[in-house]
mmCIF file of C-alpha atoms in Angstrom:
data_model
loop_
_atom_site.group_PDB
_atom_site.id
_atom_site.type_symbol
_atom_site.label_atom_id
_atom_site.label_comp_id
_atom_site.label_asym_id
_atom_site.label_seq_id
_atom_site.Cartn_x
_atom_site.Cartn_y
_atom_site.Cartn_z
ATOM 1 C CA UNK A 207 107.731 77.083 133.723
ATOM 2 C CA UNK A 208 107.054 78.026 129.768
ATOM 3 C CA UNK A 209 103.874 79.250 129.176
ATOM 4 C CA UNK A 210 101.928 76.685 126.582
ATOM 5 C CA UNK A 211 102.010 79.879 124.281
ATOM 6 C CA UNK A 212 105.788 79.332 123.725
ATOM 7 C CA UNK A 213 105.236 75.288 123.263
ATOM 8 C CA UNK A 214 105.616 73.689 120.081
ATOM 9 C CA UNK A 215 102.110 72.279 118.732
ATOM 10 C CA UNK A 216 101.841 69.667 116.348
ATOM 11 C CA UNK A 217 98.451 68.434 114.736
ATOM 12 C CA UNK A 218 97.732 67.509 110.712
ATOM 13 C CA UNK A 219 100.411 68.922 108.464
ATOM 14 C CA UNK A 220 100.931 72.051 111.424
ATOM 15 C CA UNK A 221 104.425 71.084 113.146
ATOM 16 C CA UNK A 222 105.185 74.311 114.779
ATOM 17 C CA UNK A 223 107.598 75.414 116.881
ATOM 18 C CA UNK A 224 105.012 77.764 119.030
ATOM 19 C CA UNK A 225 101.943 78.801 119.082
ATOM 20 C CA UNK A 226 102.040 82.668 117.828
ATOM 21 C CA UNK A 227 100.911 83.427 114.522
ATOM 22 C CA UNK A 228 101.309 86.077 112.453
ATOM 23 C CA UNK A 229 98.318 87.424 111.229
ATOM 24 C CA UNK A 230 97.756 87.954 107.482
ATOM 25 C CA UNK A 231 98.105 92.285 107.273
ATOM 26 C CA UNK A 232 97.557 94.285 103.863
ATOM 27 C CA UNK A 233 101.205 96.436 103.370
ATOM 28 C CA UNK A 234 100.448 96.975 100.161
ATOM 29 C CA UNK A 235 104.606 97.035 98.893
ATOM 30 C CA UNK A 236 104.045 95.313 95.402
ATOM 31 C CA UNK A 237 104.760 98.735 93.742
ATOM 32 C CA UNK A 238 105.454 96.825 90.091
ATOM 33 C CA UNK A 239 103.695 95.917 87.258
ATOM 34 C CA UNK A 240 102.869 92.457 87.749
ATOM 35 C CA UNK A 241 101.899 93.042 91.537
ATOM 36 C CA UNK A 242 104.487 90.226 92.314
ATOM 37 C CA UNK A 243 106.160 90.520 96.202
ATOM 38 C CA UNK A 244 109.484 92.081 95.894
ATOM 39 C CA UNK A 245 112.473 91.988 97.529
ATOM 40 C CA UNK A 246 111.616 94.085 99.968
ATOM 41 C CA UNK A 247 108.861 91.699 100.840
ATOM 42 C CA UNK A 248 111.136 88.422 101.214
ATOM 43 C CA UNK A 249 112.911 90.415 103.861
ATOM 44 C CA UNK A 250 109.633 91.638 105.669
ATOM 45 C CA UNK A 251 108.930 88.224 105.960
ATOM 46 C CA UNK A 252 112.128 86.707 106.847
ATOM 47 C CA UNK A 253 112.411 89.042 109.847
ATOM 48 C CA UNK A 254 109.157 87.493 111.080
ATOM 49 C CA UNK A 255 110.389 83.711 111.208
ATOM 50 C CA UNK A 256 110.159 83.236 114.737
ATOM 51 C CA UNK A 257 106.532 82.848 114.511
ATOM 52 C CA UNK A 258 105.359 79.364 114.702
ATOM 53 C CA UNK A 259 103.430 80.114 111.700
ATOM 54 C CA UNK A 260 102.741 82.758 109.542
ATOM 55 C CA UNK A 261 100.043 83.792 107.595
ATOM 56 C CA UNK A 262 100.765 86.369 104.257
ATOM 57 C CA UNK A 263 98.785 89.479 103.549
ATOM 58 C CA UNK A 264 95.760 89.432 100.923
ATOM 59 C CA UNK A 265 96.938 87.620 98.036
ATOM 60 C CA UNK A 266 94.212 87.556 95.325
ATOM 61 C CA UNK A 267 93.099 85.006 92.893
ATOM 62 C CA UNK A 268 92.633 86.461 90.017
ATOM 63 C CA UNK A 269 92.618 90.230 88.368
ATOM 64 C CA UNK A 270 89.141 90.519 89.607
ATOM 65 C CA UNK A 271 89.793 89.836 93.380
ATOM 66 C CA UNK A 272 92.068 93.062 92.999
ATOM 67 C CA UNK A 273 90.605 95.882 95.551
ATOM 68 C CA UNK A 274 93.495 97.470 97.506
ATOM 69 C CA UNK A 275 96.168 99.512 95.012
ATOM 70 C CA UNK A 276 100.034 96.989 95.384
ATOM 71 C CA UNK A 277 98.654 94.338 96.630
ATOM 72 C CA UNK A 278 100.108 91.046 95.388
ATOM 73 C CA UNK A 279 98.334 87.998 93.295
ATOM 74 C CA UNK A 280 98.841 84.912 93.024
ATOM 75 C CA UNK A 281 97.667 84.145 89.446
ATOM 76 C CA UNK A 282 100.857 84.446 87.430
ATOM 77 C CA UNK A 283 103.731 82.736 86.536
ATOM 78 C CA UNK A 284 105.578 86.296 87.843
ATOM 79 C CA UNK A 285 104.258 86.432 90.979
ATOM 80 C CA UNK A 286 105.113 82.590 91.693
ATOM 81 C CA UNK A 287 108.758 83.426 90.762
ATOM 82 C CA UNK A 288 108.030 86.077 93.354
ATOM 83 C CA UNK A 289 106.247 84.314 96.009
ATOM 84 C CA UNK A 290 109.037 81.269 95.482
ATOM 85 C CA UNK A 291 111.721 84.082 97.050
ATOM 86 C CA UNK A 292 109.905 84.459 99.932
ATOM 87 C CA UNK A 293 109.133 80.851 101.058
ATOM 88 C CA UNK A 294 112.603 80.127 100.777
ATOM 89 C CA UNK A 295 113.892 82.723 103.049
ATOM 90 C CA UNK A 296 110.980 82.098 105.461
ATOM 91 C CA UNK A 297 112.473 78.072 105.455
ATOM 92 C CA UNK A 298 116.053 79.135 105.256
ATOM 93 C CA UNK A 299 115.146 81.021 108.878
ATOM 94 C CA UNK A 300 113.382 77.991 109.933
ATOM 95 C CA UNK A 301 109.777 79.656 109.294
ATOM 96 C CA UNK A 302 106.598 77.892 108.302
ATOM 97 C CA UNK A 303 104.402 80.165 106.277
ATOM 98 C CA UNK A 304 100.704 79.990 104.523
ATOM 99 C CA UNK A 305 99.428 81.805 101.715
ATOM 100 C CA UNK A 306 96.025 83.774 102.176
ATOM 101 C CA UNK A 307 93.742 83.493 98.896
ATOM 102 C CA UNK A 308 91.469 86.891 98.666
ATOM 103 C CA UNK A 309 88.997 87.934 96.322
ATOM 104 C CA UNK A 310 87.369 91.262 97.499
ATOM 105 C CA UNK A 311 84.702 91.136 95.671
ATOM 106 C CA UNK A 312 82.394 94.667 95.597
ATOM 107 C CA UNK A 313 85.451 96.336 97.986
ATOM 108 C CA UNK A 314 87.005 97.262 94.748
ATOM 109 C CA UNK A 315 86.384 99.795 91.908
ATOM 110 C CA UNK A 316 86.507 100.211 87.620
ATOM 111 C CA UNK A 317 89.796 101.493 87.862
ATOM 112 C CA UNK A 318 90.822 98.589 89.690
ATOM 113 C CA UNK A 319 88.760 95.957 87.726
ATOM 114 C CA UNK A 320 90.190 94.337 84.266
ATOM 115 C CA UNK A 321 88.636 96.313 81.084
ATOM 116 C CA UNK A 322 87.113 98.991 83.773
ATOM 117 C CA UNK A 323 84.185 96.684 84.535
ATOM 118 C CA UNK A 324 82.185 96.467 87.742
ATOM 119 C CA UNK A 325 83.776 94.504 90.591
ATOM 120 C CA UNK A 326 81.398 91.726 91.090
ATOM 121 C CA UNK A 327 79.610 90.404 94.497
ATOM 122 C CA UNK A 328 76.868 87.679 95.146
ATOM 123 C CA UNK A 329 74.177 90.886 94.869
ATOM 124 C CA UNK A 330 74.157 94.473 93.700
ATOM 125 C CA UNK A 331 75.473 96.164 97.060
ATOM 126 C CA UNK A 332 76.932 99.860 97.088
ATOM 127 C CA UNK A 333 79.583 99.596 100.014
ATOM 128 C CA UNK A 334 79.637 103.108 102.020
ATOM 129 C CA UNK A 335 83.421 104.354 101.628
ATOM 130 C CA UNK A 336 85.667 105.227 99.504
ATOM 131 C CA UNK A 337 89.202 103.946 97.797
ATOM 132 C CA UNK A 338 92.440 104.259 96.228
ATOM 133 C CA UNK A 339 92.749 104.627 92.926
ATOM 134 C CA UNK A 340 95.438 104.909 90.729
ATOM 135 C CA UNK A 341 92.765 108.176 90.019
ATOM 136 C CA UNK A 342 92.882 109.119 93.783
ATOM 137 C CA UNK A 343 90.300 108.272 96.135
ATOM 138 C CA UNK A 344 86.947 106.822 94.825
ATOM 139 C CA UNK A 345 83.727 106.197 96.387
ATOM 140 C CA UNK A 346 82.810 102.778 95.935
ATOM 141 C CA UNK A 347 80.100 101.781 93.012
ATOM 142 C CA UNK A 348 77.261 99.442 92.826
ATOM 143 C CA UNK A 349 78.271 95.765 92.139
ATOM 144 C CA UNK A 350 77.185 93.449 89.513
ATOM 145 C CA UNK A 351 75.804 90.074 90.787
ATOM 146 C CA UNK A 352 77.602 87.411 89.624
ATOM 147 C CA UNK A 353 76.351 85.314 87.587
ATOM 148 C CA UNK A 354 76.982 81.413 87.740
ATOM 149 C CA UNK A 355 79.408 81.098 84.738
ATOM 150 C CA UNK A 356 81.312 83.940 86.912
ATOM 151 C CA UNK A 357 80.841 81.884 90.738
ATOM 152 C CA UNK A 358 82.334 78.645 88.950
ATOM 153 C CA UNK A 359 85.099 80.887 87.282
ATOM 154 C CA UNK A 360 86.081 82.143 90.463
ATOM 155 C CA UNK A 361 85.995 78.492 92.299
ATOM 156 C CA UNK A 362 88.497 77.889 89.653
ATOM 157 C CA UNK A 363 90.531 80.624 90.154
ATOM 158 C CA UNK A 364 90.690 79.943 93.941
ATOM 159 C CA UNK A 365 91.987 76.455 92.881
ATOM 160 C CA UNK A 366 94.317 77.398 90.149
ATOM 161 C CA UNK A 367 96.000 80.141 93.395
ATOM 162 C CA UNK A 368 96.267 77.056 95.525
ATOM 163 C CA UNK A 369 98.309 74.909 92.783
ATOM 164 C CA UNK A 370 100.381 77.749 92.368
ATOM 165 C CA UNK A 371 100.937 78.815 96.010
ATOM 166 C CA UNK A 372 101.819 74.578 96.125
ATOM 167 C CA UNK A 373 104.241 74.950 93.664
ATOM 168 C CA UNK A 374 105.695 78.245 95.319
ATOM 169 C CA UNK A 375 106.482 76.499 98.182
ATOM 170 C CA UNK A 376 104.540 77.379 100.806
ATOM 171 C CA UNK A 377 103.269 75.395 103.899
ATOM 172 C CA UNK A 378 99.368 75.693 102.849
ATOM 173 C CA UNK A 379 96.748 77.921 102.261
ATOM 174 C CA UNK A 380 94.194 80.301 103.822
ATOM 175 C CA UNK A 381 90.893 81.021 102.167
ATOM 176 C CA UNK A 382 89.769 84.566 103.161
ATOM 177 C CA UNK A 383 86.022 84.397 104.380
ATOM 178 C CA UNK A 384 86.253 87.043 106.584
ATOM 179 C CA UNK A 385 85.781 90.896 106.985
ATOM 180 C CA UNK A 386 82.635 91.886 104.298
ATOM 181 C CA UNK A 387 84.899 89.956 101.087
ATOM 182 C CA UNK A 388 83.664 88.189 98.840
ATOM 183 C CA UNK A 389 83.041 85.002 100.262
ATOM 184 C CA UNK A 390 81.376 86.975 103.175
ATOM 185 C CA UNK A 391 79.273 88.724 100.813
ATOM 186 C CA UNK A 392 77.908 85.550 100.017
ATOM 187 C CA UNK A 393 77.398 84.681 103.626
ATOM 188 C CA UNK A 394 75.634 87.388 104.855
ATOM 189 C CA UNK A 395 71.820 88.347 104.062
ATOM 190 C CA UNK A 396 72.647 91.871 104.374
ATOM 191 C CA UNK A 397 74.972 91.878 100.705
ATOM 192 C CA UNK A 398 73.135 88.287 99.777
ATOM 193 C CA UNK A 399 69.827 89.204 98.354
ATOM 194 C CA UNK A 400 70.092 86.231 95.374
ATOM 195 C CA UNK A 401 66.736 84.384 94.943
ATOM 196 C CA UNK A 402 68.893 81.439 92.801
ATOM 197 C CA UNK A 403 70.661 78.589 94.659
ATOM 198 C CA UNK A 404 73.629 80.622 96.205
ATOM 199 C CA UNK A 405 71.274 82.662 98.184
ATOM 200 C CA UNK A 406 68.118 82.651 100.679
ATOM 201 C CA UNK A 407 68.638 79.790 103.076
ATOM 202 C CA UNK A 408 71.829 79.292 105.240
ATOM 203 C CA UNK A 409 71.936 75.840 103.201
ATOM 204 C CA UNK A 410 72.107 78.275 99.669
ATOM 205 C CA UNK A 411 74.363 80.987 101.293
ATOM 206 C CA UNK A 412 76.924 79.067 102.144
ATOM 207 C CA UNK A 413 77.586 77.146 98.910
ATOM 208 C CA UNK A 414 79.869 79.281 97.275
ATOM 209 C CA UNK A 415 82.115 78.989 100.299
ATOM 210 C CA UNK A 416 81.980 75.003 100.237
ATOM 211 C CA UNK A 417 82.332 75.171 96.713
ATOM 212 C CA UNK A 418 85.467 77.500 97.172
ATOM 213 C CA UNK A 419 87.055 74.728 100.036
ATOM 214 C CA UNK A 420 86.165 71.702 97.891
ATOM 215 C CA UNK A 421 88.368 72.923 94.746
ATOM 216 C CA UNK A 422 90.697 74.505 97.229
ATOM 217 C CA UNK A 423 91.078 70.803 99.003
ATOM 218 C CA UNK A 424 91.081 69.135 95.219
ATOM 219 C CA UNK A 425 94.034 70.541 94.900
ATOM 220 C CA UNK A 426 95.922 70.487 97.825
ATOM 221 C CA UNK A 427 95.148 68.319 100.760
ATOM 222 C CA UNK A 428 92.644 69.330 103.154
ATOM 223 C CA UNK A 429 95.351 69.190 106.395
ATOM 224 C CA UNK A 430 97.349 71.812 104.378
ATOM 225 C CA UNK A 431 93.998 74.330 103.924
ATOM 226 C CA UNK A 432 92.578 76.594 106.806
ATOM 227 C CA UNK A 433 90.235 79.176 106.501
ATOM 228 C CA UNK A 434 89.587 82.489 108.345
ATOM 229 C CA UNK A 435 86.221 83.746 109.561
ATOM 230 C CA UNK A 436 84.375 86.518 111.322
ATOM 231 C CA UNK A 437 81.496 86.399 112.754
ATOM 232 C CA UNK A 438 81.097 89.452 114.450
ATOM 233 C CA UNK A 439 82.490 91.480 111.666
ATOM 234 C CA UNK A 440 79.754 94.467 111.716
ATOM 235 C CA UNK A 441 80.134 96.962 108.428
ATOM 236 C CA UNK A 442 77.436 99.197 107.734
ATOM 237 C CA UNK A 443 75.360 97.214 105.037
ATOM 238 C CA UNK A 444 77.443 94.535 105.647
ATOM 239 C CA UNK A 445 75.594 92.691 108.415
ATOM 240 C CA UNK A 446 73.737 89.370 109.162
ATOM 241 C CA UNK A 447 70.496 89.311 110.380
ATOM 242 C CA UNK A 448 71.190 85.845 111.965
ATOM 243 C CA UNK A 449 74.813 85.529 112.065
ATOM 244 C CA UNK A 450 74.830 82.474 114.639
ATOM 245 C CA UNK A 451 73.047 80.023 112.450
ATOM 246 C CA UNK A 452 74.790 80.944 109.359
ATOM 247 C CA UNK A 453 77.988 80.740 110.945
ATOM 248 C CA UNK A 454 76.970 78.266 113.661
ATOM 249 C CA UNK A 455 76.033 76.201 110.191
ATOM 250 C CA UNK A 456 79.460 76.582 108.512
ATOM 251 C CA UNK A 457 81.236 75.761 111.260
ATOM 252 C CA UNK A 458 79.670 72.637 112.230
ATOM 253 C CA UNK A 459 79.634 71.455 108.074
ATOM 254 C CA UNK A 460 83.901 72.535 108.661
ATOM 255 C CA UNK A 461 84.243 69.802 110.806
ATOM 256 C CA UNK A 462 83.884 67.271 107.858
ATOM 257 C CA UNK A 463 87.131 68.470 106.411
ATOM 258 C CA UNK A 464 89.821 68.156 108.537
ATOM 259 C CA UNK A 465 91.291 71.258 107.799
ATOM 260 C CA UNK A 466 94.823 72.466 109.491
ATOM 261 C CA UNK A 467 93.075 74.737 111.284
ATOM 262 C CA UNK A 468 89.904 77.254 111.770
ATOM 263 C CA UNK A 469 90.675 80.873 111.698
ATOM 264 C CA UNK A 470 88.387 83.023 113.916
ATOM 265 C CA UNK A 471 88.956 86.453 113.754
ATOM 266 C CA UNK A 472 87.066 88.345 116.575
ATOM 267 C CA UNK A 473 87.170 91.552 114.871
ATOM 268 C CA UNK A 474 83.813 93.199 115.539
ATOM 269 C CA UNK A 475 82.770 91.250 118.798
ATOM 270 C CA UNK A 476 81.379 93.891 121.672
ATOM 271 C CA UNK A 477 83.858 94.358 124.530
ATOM 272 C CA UNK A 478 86.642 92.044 123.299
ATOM 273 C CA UNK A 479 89.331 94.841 122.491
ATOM 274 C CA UNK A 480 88.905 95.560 125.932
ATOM 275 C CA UNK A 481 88.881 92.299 127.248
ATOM 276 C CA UNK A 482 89.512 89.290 124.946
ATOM 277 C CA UNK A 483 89.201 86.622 127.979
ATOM 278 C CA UNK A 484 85.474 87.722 128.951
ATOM 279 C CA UNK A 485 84.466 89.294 125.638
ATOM 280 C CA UNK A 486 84.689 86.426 123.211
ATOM 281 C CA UNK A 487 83.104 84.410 120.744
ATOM 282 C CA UNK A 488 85.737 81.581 121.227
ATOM 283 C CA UNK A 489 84.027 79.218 123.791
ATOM 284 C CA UNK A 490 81.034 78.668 121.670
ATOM 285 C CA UNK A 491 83.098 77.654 118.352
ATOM 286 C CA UNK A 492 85.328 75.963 120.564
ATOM 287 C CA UNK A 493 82.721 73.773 121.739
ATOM 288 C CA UNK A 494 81.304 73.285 118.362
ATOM 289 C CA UNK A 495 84.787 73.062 116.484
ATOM 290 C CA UNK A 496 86.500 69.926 116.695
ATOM 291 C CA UNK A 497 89.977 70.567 114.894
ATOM 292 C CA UNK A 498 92.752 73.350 115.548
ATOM 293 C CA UNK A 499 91.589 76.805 116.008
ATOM 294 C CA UNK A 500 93.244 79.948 115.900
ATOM 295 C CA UNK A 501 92.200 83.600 117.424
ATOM 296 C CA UNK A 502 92.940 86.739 116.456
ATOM 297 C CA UNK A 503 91.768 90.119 117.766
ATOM 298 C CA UNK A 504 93.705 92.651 119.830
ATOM 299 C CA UNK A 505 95.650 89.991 122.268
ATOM 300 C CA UNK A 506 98.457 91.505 124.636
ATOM 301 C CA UNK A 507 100.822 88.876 125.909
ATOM 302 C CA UNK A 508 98.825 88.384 129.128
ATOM 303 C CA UNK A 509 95.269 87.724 127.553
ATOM 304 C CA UNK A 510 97.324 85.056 125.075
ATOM 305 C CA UNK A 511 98.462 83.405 127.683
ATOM 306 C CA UNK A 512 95.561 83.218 129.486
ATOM 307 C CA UNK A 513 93.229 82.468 126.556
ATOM 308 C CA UNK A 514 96.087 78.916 125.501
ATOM 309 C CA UNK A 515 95.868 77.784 128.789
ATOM 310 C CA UNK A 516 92.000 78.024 129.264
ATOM 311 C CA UNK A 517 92.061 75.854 125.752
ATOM 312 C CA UNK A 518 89.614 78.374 124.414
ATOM 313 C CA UNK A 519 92.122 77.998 121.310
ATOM 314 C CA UNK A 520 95.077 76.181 120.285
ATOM 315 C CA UNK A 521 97.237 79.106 118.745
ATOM 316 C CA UNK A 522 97.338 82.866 118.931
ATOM 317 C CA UNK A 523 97.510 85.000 115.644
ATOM 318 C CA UNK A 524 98.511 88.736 116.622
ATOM 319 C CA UNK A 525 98.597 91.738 113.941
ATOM 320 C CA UNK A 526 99.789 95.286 114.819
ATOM 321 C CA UNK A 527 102.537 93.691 117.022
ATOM 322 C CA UNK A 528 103.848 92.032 114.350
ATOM 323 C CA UNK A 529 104.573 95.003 112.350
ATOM 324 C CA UNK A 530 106.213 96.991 114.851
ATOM 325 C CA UNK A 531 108.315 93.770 116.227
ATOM 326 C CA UNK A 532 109.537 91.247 113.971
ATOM 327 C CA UNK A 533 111.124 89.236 117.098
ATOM 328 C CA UNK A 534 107.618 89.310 119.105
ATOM 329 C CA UNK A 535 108.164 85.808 120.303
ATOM 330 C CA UNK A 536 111.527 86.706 121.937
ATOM 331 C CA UNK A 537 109.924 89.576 123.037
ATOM 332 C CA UNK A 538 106.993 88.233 124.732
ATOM 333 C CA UNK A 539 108.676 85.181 125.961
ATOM 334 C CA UNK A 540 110.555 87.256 127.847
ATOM 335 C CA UNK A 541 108.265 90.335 128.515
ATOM 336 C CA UNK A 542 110.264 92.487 126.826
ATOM 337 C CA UNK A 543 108.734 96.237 126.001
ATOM 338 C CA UNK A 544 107.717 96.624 122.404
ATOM 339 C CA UNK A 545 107.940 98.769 119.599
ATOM 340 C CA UNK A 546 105.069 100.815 118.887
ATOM 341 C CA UNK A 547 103.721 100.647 115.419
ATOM 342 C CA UNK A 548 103.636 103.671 112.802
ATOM 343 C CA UNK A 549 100.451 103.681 111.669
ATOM 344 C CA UNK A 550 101.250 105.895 108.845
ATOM 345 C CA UNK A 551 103.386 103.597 107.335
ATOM 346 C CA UNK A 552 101.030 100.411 107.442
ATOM 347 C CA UNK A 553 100.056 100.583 103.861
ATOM 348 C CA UNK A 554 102.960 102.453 101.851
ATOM 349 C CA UNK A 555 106.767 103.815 102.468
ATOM 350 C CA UNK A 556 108.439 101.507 101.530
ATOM 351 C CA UNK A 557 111.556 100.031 103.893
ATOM 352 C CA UNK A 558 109.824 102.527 106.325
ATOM 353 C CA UNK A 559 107.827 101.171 109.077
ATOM 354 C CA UNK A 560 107.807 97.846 106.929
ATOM 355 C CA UNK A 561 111.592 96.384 107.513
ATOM 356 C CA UNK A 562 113.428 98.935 109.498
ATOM 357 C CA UNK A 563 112.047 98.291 113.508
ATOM 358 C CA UNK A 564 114.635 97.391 115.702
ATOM 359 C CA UNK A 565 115.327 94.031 117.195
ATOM 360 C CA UNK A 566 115.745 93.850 120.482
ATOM 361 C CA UNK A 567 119.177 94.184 121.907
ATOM 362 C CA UNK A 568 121.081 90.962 123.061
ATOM 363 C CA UNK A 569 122.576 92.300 125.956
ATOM 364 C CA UNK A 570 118.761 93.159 127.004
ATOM 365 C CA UNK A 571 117.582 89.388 126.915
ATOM 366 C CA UNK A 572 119.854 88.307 129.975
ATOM 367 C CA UNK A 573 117.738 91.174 131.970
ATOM 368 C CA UNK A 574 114.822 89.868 131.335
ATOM 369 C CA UNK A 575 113.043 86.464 133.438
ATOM 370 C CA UNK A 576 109.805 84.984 131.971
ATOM 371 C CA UNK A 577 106.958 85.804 134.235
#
């Protein structure tokens, strides 16, 4: 019998063929001046088809949202063009792909900013850390608190991204409010100390985000827009001092929108690398969630099974895997051994550890009965 991981799933504009995601993953390959994907990036992606959906890297929204040295925008005419190549080999291999909009808001640095300024963030918050520069490494800076000309210039920006990821070609659309960025930032009272109407309150907190999702959805329909979030995410500095009502609050307002999906990343959450079917946040945003929901965080092929059929979550994003196997669905369909990942290679090298793992061997897949 085929596991319901390997079933097609079909809900809003989602008409997939299974029910493996890829993950959106930082490479950091848009070595050119207009930080546009590449060739080498349509083929990256093209490998990866098979998924039922996937889900691009970081893509920011503007020259501000920049944070991480190559990685590509989505704010230019040149980086459409560039974009354009890759949803058309993703659909020439039968692919369905989403772009992720990303602002990182004070995870950047001057000589990453436009005109050297400070990269901006709902307060002013000093992240511990350092990184790249085109300088070598930096420690991070204090942030300048937005002010509301600059909130309703980004709301636009995430907008303008979507119209142009539209007109690129892609599926839909995933707003990053995950992992300490920027729209985190906002969330969270530990980088949120604004005493104006974006922060205090759960209510105030959250508006930037709802603002964000109601220009994103003004400009693309709401069944093509998901959204990523994470809950447990735990940086120094970074944290929530009452992360299930601000996040038990977003969720529940979600609901209202009929998005193509909720995207929970469990990154953070005590236990669940070592065991994502026991150690998980899923149950309670299932409960409270009613559309499609996806989970990411450290799945092997067993505990993705297991966590489809217990309808903790409709579809199952992995990461790492994905890197090291561009066939993962043939290989876990048929429990096939996988490639391990260079970790050296995750975020530069070119071809290297980005397009060059091996497939696995046809003469293998007769050898090999589904569990």
């Amino acid at each position: 019998m085929t596991q319901k991981l390997f079933t097609s799933f079909k809900a809003g504009s989602l008409n997939l063929k299974n029910r493996v995601v890829m993950a959106p993953m930082t490479r950091r390959r848009s070595e050119n001046a207009y930080l546009k994907p590449n060739e080498l990036m349509v083929k990256y992606y093209e490998q990866r088809a098979s998924a039922g959906l996937i889900i691009t890297e970081g893509s920011q929204v503007s020259p501000g949202g920049y944070g991480y040295m190559y990685t590509p925008g989505c704010y230019s005419q040149e980086q459409l063009q560039g974009w354009k190549k890759v949803t058309e080999g993703v659909h020439a291999w039968g692919g369905k792909i989403f772009l992720q909009l990303w602002h990182v808001g004070a995870l950047s640095h001057p000589l990453l900013q436009p005109g050297g300024q400070l990269p901006l963030s709902a307060s002013a918050i000093t992240p511990q850390g350092e990184v790249l520069t085109p300088d070598g490494r930096k420690k991070y800076v204090q942030s300048k608190p937005m002010t509301l000309e600059e909130i309703q210039e980004t709301v636009r920006n995430f907008g303008q991204s979507t119209t142009l990821a539209r007109e690129a070609g892609f599926d839909g659309v995933e707003i990053h409010g995950a992992h300490g960025y920027l729209l985190d930032q906002f969330l969270r009272d530990g980088t949120n100390k604004r005493k104006d109407e974006y922060g205090g309150k759960v209510e105030n907190r959250a508006r930037f985000l709802f603002e964000v999702l109601d220009e994103v959805c003004g400009n693309w329909s709401s069944e093509h827009v998901g959204i990523r979030l994470s809950p447990k995410f735990n940086r120094p500095g970074f944290e929530d001092s009452g992360p299930e009502e601000i996040f038990g609050y977003v969720v529940e307002k979600l609901n209202r929108y009929r998005l193509a999906y909720l995207h929970i990343s469990e990154f953070g959450s005590p236990g669940f690398r070592n065991d994502p079917v026991q150690n998980t946040i899923l149950p309670h945003y299932r409960d409270m969630y009613q559309g499609t929901l996806i989970s990411c965080g450290n799945y092997t092929r067993e505990s993705a099974i297991q966590t489809v059929e217990m309808g903790h979550a409709d579809l199952i994003a992995f990461g790492k895997l994905f890197i090291s196997n561009p066939d993962l669905v043939e290989r876990l369909k048929v429990n096939a051994p996988l490639n391990e990942p260079k970790k050296e290679t995750f975020y530069h090298g070119g071809p290297e550890g980005f397009t060059d793992y091996p497939f696995l061997d046809e003469n293998d897949k007769a050898d090999k009965i589904p569990d």
